PDB file of C-alpha atoms in Angstrom:
ATOM      1  CA  UNK A   1      81.728  70.181 142.595  1.00  0.00           C
ATOM      2  CA  UNK A   2      84.272  68.279 144.698  1.00  0.00           C
ATOM      3  CA  UNK A   3      81.937  65.273 144.782  1.00  0.00           C
ATOM      4  CA  UNK A   4      81.847  65.177 140.965  1.00  0.00           C
ATOM      5  CA  UNK A   5      85.628  65.413 140.788  1.00  0.00           C
ATOM      6  CA  UNK A   6      85.916  62.608 143.335  1.00  0.00           C
ATOM      7  CA  UNK A   7      83.761  60.417 141.057  1.00  0.00           C
ATOM      8  CA  UNK A   8      85.863  61.203 137.964  1.00  0.00           C
ATOM      9  CA  UNK A   9      89.188  60.238 139.577  1.00  0.00           C
ATOM     10  CA  UNK A  10      88.398  56.524 140.067  1.00  0.00           C
ATOM     11  CA  UNK A  11      87.069  56.289 136.521  1.00  0.00           C
ATOM     12  CA  UNK A  12      90.228  57.902 135.191  1.00  0.00           C
ATOM     13  CA  UNK A  13      92.427  55.419 137.032  1.00  0.00           C
ATOM     14  CA  UNK A  14      90.354  52.450 135.864  1.00  0.00           C
ATOM     15  CA  UNK A  15      90.622  53.796 132.317  1.00  0.00           C
ATOM     16  CA  UNK A  16      94.411  53.925 132.633  1.00  0.00           C
ATOM     17  CA  UNK A  17      94.437  50.371 134.004  1.00  0.00           C
ATOM     18  CA  UNK A  18      92.260  49.315 131.067  1.00  0.00           C
ATOM     19  CA  UNK A  19      94.681  50.926 128.609  1.00  0.00           C
ATOM     20  CA  UNK A  20      97.558  48.922 130.080  1.00  0.00           C
ATOM     21  CA  UNK A  21      95.419  45.765 129.909  1.00  0.00           C
ATOM     22  CA  UNK A  22      94.894  46.423 126.195  1.00  0.00           C
ATOM     23  CA  UNK A  23      98.657  46.760 125.715  1.00  0.00           C
ATOM     24  CA  UNK A  24      99.155  43.416 127.453  1.00  0.00           C
ATOM     25  CA  UNK A  25      96.468  41.716 125.392  1.00  0.00           C
ATOM     26  CA  UNK A  26      98.053  43.154 122.233  1.00  0.00           C
ATOM     27  CA  UNK A  27     101.313  41.453 123.155  1.00  0.00           C
ATOM     28  CA  UNK A  28     103.283  44.319 124.712  1.00  0.00           C
ATOM     29  CA  UNK A  29     103.743  42.662 128.074  1.00  0.00           C
ATOM     30  CA  UNK A  30     106.773  44.685 129.145  1.00  0.00           C
ATOM     31  CA  UNK A  31     105.156  48.060 128.435  1.00  0.00           C
ATOM     32  CA  UNK A  32     101.980  46.929 130.202  1.00  0.00           C
ATOM     33  CA  UNK A  33     104.016  45.837 133.225  1.00  0.00           C
ATOM     34  CA  UNK A  34     105.821  49.183 133.349  1.00  0.00           C
ATOM     35  CA  UNK A  35     102.555  51.102 133.166  1.00  0.00           C
ATOM     36  CA  UNK A  36     100.974  48.906 135.844  1.00  0.00           C
ATOM     37  CA  UNK A  37     103.992  49.433 138.096  1.00  0.00           C
ATOM     38  CA  UNK A  38     103.797  53.191 137.531  1.00  0.00           C
ATOM     39  CA  UNK A  39     100.124  53.143 138.514  1.00  0.00           C
ATOM     40  CA  UNK A  40     100.955  51.029 141.565  1.00  0.00           C
ATOM     41  CA  UNK A  41     103.546  53.616 142.594  1.00  0.00           C
ATOM     42  CA  UNK A  42     100.855  56.302 142.296  1.00  0.00           C
ATOM     43  CA  UNK A  43      98.232  54.560 144.421  1.00  0.00           C
ATOM     44  CA  UNK A  44     100.635  52.834 146.809  1.00  0.00           C
ATOM     45  CA  UNK A  45     100.222  49.942 149.224  1.00  0.00           C
ATOM     46  CA  UNK A  46      97.556  51.836 151.156  1.00  0.00           C
ATOM     47  CA  UNK A  47      95.586  53.336 148.284  1.00  0.00           C
ATOM     48  CA  UNK A  48      91.987  52.600 147.413  1.00  0.00           C
ATOM     49  CA  UNK A  49      91.466  48.834 147.838  1.00  0.00           C
ATOM     50  CA  UNK A  50      89.355  48.574 144.683  1.00  0.00           C
ATOM     51  CA  UNK A  51      92.149  50.085 142.609  1.00  0.00           C
ATOM     52  CA  UNK A  52      94.775  47.924 144.313  1.00  0.00           C
ATOM     53  CA  UNK A  53      92.707  44.785 143.734  1.00  0.00           C
ATOM     54  CA  UNK A  54      92.166  45.569 140.059  1.00  0.00           C
ATOM     55  CA  UNK A  55      95.742  46.605 139.430  1.00  0.00           C
ATOM     56  CA  UNK A  56      97.371  43.699 141.275  1.00  0.00           C
ATOM     57  CA  UNK A  57      94.976  41.277 139.536  1.00  0.00           C
ATOM     58  CA  UNK A  58      96.289  42.370 136.129  1.00  0.00           C
ATOM     59  CA  UNK A  59      99.870  43.026 137.181  1.00  0.00           C
ATOM     60  CA  UNK A  60     100.173  39.375 138.187  1.00  0.00           C
ATOM     61  CA  UNK A  61      99.732  38.346 134.544  1.00  0.00           C
ATOM     62  CA  UNK A  62     102.732  40.362 133.434  1.00  0.00           C
ATOM     63  CA  UNK A  63     105.209  38.635 135.752  1.00  0.00           C
ATOM     64  CA  UNK A  64     107.898  36.313 134.414  1.00  0.00           C
ATOM     65  CA  UNK A  65     108.514  34.527 137.711  1.00  0.00           C
ATOM     66  CA  UNK A  66     105.667  32.384 139.136  1.00  0.00           C
ATOM     67  CA  UNK A  67     106.600  33.493 142.673  1.00  0.00           C
ATOM     68  CA  UNK A  68     106.183  37.138 141.637  1.00  0.00           C
ATOM     69  CA  UNK A  69     102.848  36.304 140.031  1.00  0.00           C
ATOM     70  CA  UNK A  70     101.771  34.681 143.299  1.00  0.00           C
ATOM     71  CA  UNK A  71     102.795  37.779 145.266  1.00  0.00           C
ATOM     72  CA  UNK A  72     100.665  40.059 143.065  1.00  0.00           C
ATOM     73  CA  UNK A  73      97.708  37.674 143.163  1.00  0.00           C
ATOM     74  CA  UNK A  74      97.961  37.619 146.968  1.00  0.00           C
ATOM     75  CA  UNK A  75      97.912  41.433 146.965  1.00  0.00           C
ATOM     76  CA  UNK A  76      94.781  41.376 144.796  1.00  0.00           C
ATOM     77  CA  UNK A  77      93.012  38.994 147.174  1.00  0.00           C
ATOM     78  CA  UNK A  78      94.077  41.000 150.221  1.00  0.00           C
ATOM     79  CA  UNK A  79      92.718  44.210 148.687  1.00  0.00           C
ATOM     80  CA  UNK A  80      89.433  42.479 147.774  1.00  0.00           C
ATOM     81  CA  UNK A  81      89.082  41.223 151.337  1.00  0.00           C
ATOM     82  CA  UNK A  82      89.802  44.696 152.686  1.00  0.00           C
ATOM     83  CA  UNK A  83      87.175  46.133 150.378  1.00  0.00           C
ATOM     84  CA  UNK A  84      84.456  43.627 151.212  1.00  0.00           C
ATOM     85  CA  UNK A  85      85.072  43.412 154.971  1.00  0.00           C
ATOM     86  CA  UNK A  86      82.242  45.201 156.738  1.00  0.00           C
ATOM     87  CA  UNK A  87      80.732  46.722 153.601  1.00  0.00           C
ATOM     88  CA  UNK A  88      76.979  46.720 153.070  1.00  0.00           C
ATOM     89  CA  UNK A  89      75.756  44.180 150.534  1.00  0.00           C
ATOM     90  CA  UNK A  90      74.708  46.918 148.106  1.00  0.00           C
ATOM     91  CA  UNK A  91      78.033  48.782 148.007  1.00  0.00           C
ATOM     92  CA  UNK A  92      78.974  48.652 144.306  1.00  0.00           C
ATOM     93  CA  UNK A  93      82.712  48.247 144.721  1.00  0.00           C
ATOM     94  CA  UNK A  94      82.297  45.525 147.339  1.00  0.00           C
ATOM     95  CA  UNK A  95      79.940  43.698 144.958  1.00  0.00           C
ATOM     96  CA  UNK A  96      82.491  43.974 142.151  1.00  0.00           C
ATOM     97  CA  UNK A  97      85.230  42.605 144.401  1.00  0.00           C
ATOM     98  CA  UNK A  98      83.021  39.719 145.561  1.00  0.00           C
ATOM     99  CA  UNK A  99      82.375  38.835 141.914  1.00  0.00           C
ATOM    100  CA  UNK A 100      86.147  38.574 141.440  1.00  0.00           C
ATOM    101  CA  UNK A 101      86.660  36.045 144.251  1.00  0.00           C
ATOM    102  CA  UNK A 102      86.266  32.973 142.004  1.00  0.00           C
ATOM    103  CA  UNK A 103      88.936  34.299 139.632  1.00  0.00           C
ATOM    104  CA  UNK A 104      91.201  35.529 142.431  1.00  0.00           C
ATOM    105  CA  UNK A 105      91.188  32.128 144.135  1.00  0.00           C
ATOM    106  CA  UNK A 106      91.558  30.317 140.817  1.00  0.00           C
ATOM    107  CA  UNK A 107      94.590  32.440 139.967  1.00  0.00           C
ATOM    108  CA  UNK A 108      96.122  31.627 143.355  1.00  0.00           C
ATOM    109  CA  UNK A 109      95.408  27.927 142.826  1.00  0.00           C
ATOM    110  CA  UNK A 110      97.158  28.077 139.459  1.00  0.00           C
ATOM    111  CA  UNK A 111     100.102  29.975 140.967  1.00  0.00           C
ATOM    112  CA  UNK A 112     100.535  27.415 143.728  1.00  0.00           C
ATOM    113  CA  UNK A 113     100.239  24.560 141.236  1.00  0.00           C
ATOM    114  CA  UNK A 114     102.994  26.085 139.065  1.00  0.00           C
ATOM    115  CA  UNK A 115     105.160  26.317 142.168  1.00  0.00           C
ATOM    116  CA  UNK A 116     104.529  22.649 143.008  1.00  0.00           C
ATOM    117  CA  UNK A 117     102.440  23.460 146.090  1.00  0.00           C
ATOM    118  CA  UNK A 118      99.523  21.202 145.205  1.00  0.00           C
ATOM    119  CA  UNK A 119      97.767  21.239 148.600  1.00  0.00           C
ATOM    120  CA  UNK A 120      97.697  25.048 148.642  1.00  0.00           C
ATOM    121  CA  UNK A 121      96.479  24.913 145.043  1.00  0.00           C
ATOM    122  CA  UNK A 122      93.653  22.553 145.990  1.00  0.00           C
ATOM    123  CA  UNK A 123      92.650  24.755 148.942  1.00  0.00           C
ATOM    124  CA  UNK A 124      92.289  27.819 146.712  1.00  0.00           C
ATOM    125  CA  UNK A 125      90.539  25.766 144.057  1.00  0.00           C
ATOM    126  CA  UNK A 126      87.927  24.790 146.678  1.00  0.00           C
ATOM    127  CA  UNK A 127      87.488  28.469 147.529  1.00  0.00           C
ATOM    128  CA  UNK A 128      87.115  29.324 143.837  1.00  0.00           C
ATOM    129  CA  UNK A 129      84.400  26.685 143.481  1.00  0.00           C
ATOM    130  CA  UNK A 130      82.651  27.960 146.597  1.00  0.00           C
ATOM    131  CA  UNK A 131      82.619  31.527 145.277  1.00  0.00           C
ATOM    132  CA  UNK A 132      81.594  30.578 141.714  1.00  0.00           C
ATOM    133  CA  UNK A 133      77.936  31.341 142.469  1.00  0.00           C
ATOM    134  CA  UNK A 134      78.825  35.034 142.132  1.00  0.00           C
ATOM    135  CA  UNK A 135      79.703  34.545 138.454  1.00  0.00           C
ATOM    136  CA  UNK A 136      77.282  35.678 135.807  1.00  0.00           C
ATOM    137  CA  UNK A 137      75.872  33.516 133.051  1.00  0.00           C
ATOM    138  CA  UNK A 138      78.065  35.164 130.457  1.00  0.00           C
ATOM    139  CA  UNK A 139      81.265  34.398 128.595  1.00  0.00           C
ATOM    140  CA  UNK A 140      83.489  35.523 131.448  1.00  0.00           C
ATOM    141  CA  UNK A 141      81.621  33.437 134.022  1.00  0.00           C
ATOM    142  CA  UNK A 142      81.682  30.412 131.756  1.00  0.00           C
ATOM    143  CA  UNK A 143      85.406  30.925 131.151  1.00  0.00           C
ATOM    144  CA  UNK A 144      86.142  30.995 134.871  1.00  0.00           C
ATOM    145  CA  UNK A 145      83.986  27.932 135.532  1.00  0.00           C
ATOM    146  CA  UNK A 146      85.723  26.077 132.679  1.00  0.00           C
ATOM    147  CA  UNK A 147      89.146  27.049 134.029  1.00  0.00           C
ATOM    148  CA  UNK A 148      88.150  25.809 137.503  1.00  0.00           C
ATOM    149  CA  UNK A 149      87.226  22.434 136.016  1.00  0.00           C
ATOM    150  CA  UNK A 150      90.378  22.307 133.905  1.00  0.00           C
ATOM    151  CA  UNK A 151      92.628  23.024 136.885  1.00  0.00           C
ATOM    152  CA  UNK A 152      90.741  20.522 139.041  1.00  0.00           C
ATOM    153  CA  UNK A 153      91.387  17.820 136.445  1.00  0.00           C
ATOM    154  CA  UNK A 154      95.004  18.899 136.153  1.00  0.00           C
ATOM    155  CA  UNK A 155      95.583  18.719 139.900  1.00  0.00           C
ATOM    156  CA  UNK A 156      94.178  15.192 139.929  1.00  0.00           C
ATOM    157  CA  UNK A 157      96.703  14.094 137.308  1.00  0.00           C
ATOM    158  CA  UNK A 158     100.399  13.471 137.755  1.00  0.00           C
ATOM    159  CA  UNK A 159     101.317  15.183 134.476  1.00  0.00           C
ATOM    160  CA  UNK A 160     103.718  18.073 133.926  1.00  0.00           C
ATOM    161  CA  UNK A 161     103.108  21.328 135.759  1.00  0.00           C
ATOM    162  CA  UNK A 162     102.798  24.791 134.309  1.00  0.00           C
ATOM    163  CA  UNK A 163     100.182  24.446 131.589  1.00  0.00           C
ATOM    164  CA  UNK A 164      96.731  23.049 131.161  1.00  0.00           C
ATOM    165  CA  UNK A 165      96.176  19.822 129.221  1.00  0.00           C
ATOM    166  CA  UNK A 166      95.008  21.988 126.319  1.00  0.00           C
ATOM    167  CA  UNK A 167      98.299  23.896 126.404  1.00  0.00           C
ATOM    168  CA  UNK A 168      96.817  27.197 127.606  1.00  0.00           C
ATOM    169  CA  UNK A 169      97.081  28.958 130.948  1.00  0.00           C
ATOM    170  CA  UNK A 170      95.445  27.467 134.024  1.00  0.00           C
ATOM    171  CA  UNK A 171      93.848  30.642 135.188  1.00  0.00           C
ATOM    172  CA  UNK A 172      90.642  32.338 134.092  1.00  0.00           C
ATOM    173  CA  UNK A 173      90.285  35.044 131.506  1.00  0.00           C
ATOM    174  CA  UNK A 174      90.952  38.364 133.207  1.00  0.00           C
ATOM    175  CA  UNK A 175      88.321  41.042 132.960  1.00  0.00           C
ATOM    176  CA  UNK A 176      88.214  44.533 134.367  1.00  0.00           C
ATOM    177  CA  UNK A 177      85.979  44.517 137.452  1.00  0.00           C
ATOM    178  CA  UNK A 178      82.788  46.453 136.930  1.00  0.00           C
ATOM    179  CA  UNK A 179      81.553  48.856 139.584  1.00  0.00           C
ATOM    180  CA  UNK A 180      77.898  48.264 138.733  1.00  0.00           C
ATOM    181  CA  UNK A 181      76.107  45.045 137.922  1.00  0.00           C
TER     182      UNK A 181
END
């Protein structure tokens, strides 16, 4: 019985994260941020790395200050690295985190670019490209690959910082990590 309850808890937390994501996508950024922060307070800095990665990944999008966005994206990457370090290749959560690496590095590249740190942005962009093989041949994967190309072009230009040439965000579409592929 305890094993079944243990399985339900992560799903419940991911559901709550997903509900806050829906609020954000519906335009209620402040409420989404407050819910994400409440969830972060529940799981804490040392909670399950999969939950921290997922939560920090989305919490970054709700930040007003680019430096705060960078801090949350760094937390997401750190949690993903903690999760994948030493895990067997078949571990579902490690696989889900590995599939996020292209987006995590792309988000960091975009953060650094917004902050005028172009060399750091280029370094993370290279890492995003290197990890892009983990992306599926679906809309999300195509969106991330397109965003990588868009940011690469942007970093090669001397134009204004903070938005893509098309006027949208530099980063990839965010998607809730899946535990099973």
